[in-house]
C-alpha positions as protocol buffer text, in pm:
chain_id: "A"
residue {
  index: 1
  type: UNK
  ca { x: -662 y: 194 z: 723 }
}
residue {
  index: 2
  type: UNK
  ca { x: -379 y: 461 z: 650 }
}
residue {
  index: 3
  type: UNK
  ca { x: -255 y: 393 z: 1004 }
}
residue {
  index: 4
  type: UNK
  ca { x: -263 y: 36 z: 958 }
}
residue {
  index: 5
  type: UNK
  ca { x: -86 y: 27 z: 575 }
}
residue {
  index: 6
  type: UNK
  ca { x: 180 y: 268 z: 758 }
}
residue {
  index: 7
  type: UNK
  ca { x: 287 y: 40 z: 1007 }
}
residue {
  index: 8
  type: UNK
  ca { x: 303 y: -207 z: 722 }
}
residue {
  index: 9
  type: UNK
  ca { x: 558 y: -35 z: 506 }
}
residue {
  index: 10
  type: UNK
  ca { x: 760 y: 35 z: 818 }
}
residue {
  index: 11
  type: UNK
  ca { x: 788 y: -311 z: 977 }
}
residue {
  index: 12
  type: UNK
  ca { x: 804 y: -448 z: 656 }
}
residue {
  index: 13
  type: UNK
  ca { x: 939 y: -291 z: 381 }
}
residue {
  index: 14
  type: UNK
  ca { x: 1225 y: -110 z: 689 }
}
residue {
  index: 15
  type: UNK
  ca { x: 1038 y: 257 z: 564 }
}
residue {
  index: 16
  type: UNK
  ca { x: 1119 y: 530 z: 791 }
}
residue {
  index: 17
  type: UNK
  ca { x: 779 y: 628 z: 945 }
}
residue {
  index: 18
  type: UNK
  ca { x: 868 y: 1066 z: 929 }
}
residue {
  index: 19
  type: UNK
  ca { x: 858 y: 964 z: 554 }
}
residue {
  index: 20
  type: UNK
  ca { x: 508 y: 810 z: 537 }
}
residue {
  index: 21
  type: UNK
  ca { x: 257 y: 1081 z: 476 }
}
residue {
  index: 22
  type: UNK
  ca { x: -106 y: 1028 z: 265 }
}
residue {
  index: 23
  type: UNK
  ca { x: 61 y: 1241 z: 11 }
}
residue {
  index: 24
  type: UNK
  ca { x: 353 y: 1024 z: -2 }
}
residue {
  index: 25
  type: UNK
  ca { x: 414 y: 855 z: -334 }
}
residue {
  index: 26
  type: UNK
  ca { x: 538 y: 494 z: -365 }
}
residue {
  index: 27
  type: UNK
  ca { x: 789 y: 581 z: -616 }
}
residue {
  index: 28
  type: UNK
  ca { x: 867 y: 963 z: -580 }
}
residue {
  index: 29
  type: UNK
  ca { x: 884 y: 960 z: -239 }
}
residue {
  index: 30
  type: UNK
  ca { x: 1010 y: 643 z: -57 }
}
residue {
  index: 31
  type: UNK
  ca { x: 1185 y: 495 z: -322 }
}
residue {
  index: 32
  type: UNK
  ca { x: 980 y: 203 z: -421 }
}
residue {
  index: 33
  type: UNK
  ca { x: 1037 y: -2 z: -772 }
}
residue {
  index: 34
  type: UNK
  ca { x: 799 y: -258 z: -864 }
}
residue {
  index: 35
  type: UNK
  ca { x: 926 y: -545 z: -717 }
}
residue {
  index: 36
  type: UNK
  ca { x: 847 y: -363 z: -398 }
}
residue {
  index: 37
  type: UNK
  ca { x: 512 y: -262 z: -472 }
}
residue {
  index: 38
  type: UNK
  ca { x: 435 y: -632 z: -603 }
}
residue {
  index: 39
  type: UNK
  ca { x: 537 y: -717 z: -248 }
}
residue {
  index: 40
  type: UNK
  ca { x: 336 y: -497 z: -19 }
}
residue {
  index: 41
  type: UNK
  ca { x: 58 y: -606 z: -245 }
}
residue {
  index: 42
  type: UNK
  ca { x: 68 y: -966 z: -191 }
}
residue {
  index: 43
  type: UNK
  ca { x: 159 y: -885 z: 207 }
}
residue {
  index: 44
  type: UNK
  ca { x: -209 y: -693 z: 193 }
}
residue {
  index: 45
  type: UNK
  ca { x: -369 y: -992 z: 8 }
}
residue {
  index: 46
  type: UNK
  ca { x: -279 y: -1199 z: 253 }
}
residue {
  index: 47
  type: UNK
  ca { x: -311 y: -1009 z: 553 }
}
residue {
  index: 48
  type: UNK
  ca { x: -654 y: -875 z: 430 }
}
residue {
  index: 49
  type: UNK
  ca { x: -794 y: -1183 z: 223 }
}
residue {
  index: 50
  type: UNK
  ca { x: -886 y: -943 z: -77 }
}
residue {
  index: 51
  type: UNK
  ca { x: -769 y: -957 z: -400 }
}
residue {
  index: 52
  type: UNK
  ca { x: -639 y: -649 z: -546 }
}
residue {
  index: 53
  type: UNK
  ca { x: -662 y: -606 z: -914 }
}
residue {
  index: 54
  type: UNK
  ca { x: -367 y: -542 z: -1077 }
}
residue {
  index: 55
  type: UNK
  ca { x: -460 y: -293 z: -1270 }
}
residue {
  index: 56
  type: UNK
  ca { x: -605 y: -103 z: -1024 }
}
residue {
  index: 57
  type: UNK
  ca { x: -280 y: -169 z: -839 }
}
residue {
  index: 58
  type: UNK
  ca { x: -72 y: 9 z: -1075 }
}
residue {
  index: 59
  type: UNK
  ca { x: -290 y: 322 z: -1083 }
}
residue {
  index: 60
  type: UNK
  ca { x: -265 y: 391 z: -722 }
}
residue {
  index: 61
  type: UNK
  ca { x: 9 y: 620 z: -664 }
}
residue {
  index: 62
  type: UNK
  ca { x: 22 y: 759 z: -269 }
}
residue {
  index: 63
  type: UNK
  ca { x: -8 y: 569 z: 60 }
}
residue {
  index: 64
  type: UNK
  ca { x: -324 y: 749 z: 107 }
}
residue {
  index: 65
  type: UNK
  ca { x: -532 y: 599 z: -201 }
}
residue {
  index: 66
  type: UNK
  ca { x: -363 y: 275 z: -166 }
}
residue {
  index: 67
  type: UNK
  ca { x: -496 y: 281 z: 201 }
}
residue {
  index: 68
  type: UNK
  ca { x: -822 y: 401 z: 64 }
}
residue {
  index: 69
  type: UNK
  ca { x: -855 y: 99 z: -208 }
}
residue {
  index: 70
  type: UNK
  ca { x: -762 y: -159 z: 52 }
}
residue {
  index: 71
  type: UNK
  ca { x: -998 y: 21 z: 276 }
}
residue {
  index: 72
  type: UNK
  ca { x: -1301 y: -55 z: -12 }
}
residue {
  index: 73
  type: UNK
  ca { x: -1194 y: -383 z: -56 }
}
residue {
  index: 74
  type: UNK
  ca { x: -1200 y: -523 z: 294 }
}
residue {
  index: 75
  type: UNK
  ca { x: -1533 y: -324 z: 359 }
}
residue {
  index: 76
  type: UNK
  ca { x: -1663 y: -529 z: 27 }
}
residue {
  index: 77
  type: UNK
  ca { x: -1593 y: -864 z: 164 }
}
């Protein structure tokens, strides 16, 4: 799912890929604000047909548990 939420934030959201580690945090690292991270949320709801509680959402703060969440989610459906 990592892989998959990576080429996400890089097609999407125009994130440089070298930047996009597990470790990475949304804020810290590449810059998000919460506009952004309302977006790639909705993008995953849709893409995924989960719903993603909000907040959950705001708890998550690298690529790698958001990836891991989205990951539970999908294999709950």
């Amino acid at each position: 799912m990592f892989e998959e939420v990576k080429k996400m934030l890089v097609d999407e959201m125009s994130i440089d890929a070298s930047e996009i580690t597990e470790n990475a945090e949304f804020v810290k690292d590449l810059g998000f604000n919460s506009l952004e991270i309302a977006d790639l949320v909705v993008m995953c709801e849709e893409k995924y047909g989960v719903d993603i509680d909000e907040d959950r959402a705001h708890t998550i703060i690298t690529v790698g548990d958001f990836a891991d969440y989205l990951a539970e989610l999908c294999a709950e459906k």
